[in-house]
PDB file of C-alpha atoms in Angstrom:
ATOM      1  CA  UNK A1441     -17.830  23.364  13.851  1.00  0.00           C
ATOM      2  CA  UNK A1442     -20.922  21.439  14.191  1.00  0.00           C
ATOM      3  CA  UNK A1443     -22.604  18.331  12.868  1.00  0.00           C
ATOM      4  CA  UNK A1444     -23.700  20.126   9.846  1.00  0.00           C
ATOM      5  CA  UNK A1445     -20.110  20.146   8.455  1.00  0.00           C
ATOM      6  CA  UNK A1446     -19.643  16.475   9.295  1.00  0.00           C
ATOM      7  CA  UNK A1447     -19.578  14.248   6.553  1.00  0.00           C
ATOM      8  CA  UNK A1448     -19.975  10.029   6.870  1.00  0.00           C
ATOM      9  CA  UNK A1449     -16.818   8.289   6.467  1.00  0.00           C
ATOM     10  CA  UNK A1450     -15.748   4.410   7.012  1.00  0.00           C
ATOM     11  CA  UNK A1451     -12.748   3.136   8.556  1.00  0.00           C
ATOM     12  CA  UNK A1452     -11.316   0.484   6.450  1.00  0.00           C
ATOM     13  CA  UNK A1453      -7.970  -1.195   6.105  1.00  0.00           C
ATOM     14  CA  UNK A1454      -6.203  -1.497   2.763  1.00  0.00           C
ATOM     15  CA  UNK A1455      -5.058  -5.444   2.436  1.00  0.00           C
ATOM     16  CA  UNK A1456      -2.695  -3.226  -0.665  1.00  0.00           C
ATOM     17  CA  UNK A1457      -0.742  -1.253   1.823  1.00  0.00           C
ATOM     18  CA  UNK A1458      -1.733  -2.567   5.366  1.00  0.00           C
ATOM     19  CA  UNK A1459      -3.086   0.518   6.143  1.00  0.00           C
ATOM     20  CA  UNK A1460      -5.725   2.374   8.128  1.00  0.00           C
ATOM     21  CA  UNK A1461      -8.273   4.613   5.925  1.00  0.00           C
ATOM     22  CA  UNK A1462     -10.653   7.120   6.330  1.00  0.00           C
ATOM     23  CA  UNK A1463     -12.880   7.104   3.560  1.00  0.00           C
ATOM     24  CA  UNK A1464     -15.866   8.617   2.525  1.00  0.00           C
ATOM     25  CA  UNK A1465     -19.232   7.250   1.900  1.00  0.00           C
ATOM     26  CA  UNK A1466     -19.629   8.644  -1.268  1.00  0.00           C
ATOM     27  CA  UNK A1467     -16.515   6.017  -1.567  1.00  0.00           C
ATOM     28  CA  UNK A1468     -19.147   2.909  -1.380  1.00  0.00           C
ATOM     29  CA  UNK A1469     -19.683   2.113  -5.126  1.00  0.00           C
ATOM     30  CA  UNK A1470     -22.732  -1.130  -4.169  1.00  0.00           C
ATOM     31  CA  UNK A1471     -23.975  -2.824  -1.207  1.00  0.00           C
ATOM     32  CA  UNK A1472     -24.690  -6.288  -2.033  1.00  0.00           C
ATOM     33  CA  UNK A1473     -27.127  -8.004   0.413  1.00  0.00           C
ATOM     34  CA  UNK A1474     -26.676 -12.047   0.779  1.00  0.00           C
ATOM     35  CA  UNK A1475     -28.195 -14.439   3.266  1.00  0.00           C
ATOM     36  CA  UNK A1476     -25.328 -14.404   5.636  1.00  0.00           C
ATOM     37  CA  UNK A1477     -23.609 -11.333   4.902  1.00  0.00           C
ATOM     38  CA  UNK A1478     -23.257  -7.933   3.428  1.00  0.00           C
ATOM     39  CA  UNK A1479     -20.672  -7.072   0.916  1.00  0.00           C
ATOM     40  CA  UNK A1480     -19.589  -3.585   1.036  1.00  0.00           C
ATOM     41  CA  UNK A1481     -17.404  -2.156  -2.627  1.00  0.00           C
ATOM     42  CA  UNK A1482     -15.349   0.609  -1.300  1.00  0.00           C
ATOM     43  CA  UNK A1483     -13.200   2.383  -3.356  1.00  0.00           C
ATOM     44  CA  UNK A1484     -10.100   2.856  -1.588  1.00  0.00           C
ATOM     45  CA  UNK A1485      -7.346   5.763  -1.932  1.00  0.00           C
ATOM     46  CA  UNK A1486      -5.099   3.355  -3.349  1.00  0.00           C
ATOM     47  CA  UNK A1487      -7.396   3.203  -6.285  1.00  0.00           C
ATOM     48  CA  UNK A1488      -8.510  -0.186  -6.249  1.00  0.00           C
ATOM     49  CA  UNK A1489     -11.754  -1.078  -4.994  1.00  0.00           C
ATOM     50  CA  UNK A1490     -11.934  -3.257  -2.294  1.00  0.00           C
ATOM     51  CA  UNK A1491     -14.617  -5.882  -1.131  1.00  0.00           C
ATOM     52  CA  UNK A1492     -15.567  -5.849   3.093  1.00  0.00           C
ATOM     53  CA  UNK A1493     -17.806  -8.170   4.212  1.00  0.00           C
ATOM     54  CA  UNK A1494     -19.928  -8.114   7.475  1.00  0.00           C
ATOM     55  CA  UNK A1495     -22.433 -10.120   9.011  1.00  0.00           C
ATOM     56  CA  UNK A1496     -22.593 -12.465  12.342  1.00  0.00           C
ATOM     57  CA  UNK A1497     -23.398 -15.109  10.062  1.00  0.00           C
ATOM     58  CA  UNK A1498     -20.374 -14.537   7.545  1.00  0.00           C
ATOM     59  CA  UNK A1499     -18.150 -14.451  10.808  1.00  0.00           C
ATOM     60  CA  UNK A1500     -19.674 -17.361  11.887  1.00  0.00           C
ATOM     61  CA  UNK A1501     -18.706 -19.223   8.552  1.00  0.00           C
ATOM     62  CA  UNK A1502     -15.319 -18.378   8.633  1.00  0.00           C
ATOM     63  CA  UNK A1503     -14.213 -18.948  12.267  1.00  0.00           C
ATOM     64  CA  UNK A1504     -12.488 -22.248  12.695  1.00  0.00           C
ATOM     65  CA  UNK A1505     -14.677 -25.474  13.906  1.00  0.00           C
ATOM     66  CA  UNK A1506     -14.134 -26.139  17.518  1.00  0.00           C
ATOM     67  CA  UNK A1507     -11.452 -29.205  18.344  1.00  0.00           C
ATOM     68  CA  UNK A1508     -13.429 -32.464  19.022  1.00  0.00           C
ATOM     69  CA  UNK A1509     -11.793 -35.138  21.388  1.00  0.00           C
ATOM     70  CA  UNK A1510     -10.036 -38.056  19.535  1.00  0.00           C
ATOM     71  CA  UNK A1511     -12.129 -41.267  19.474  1.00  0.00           C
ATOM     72  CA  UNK A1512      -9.303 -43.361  20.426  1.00  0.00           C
ATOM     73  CA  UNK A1513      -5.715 -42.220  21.639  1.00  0.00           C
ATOM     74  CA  UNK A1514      -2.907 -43.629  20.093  1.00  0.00           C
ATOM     75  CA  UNK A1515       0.830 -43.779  21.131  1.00  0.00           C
ATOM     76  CA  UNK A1516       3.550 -41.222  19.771  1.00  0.00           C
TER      77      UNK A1516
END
């Protein structure tokens, strides 16, 4: 079998049932393009259609902000 029979697919996980997918990209239903990420609509086997977002900017966003030093210590 060559490439010629392959079809796209996307790897997603269902936050429904926890679990790994393989679905296809006839699956997407819109790509949504925002300044610091894109927002994929997949509709997933469980038959709910999920939102996945991607984007270095969008991961930037949501990772915690770095622990600053205390200005003054205190005692316990």
């Amino acid at each position: 079998m060559g490439r010629e029979h392959a079809h796209p697919v996307l790897l997603i996980t269902c936050p429904v049932t926890r679990t790994d997918e393989l679905v296809a990209d006839r699956r997407i239903r819109s790509v949504v393009n925002h300044p610091t990420h894109i927002a994929l609509h997949v509709e997933c086997p469980c038959g709910r259609v999920h939102v996945y977002r991607t984007g270095r900017r969008w991961a930037a966003a949501s990772r915690p902000a770095p622990a600053r030093p205390a200005a003054e210590l205190t005692p316990a």
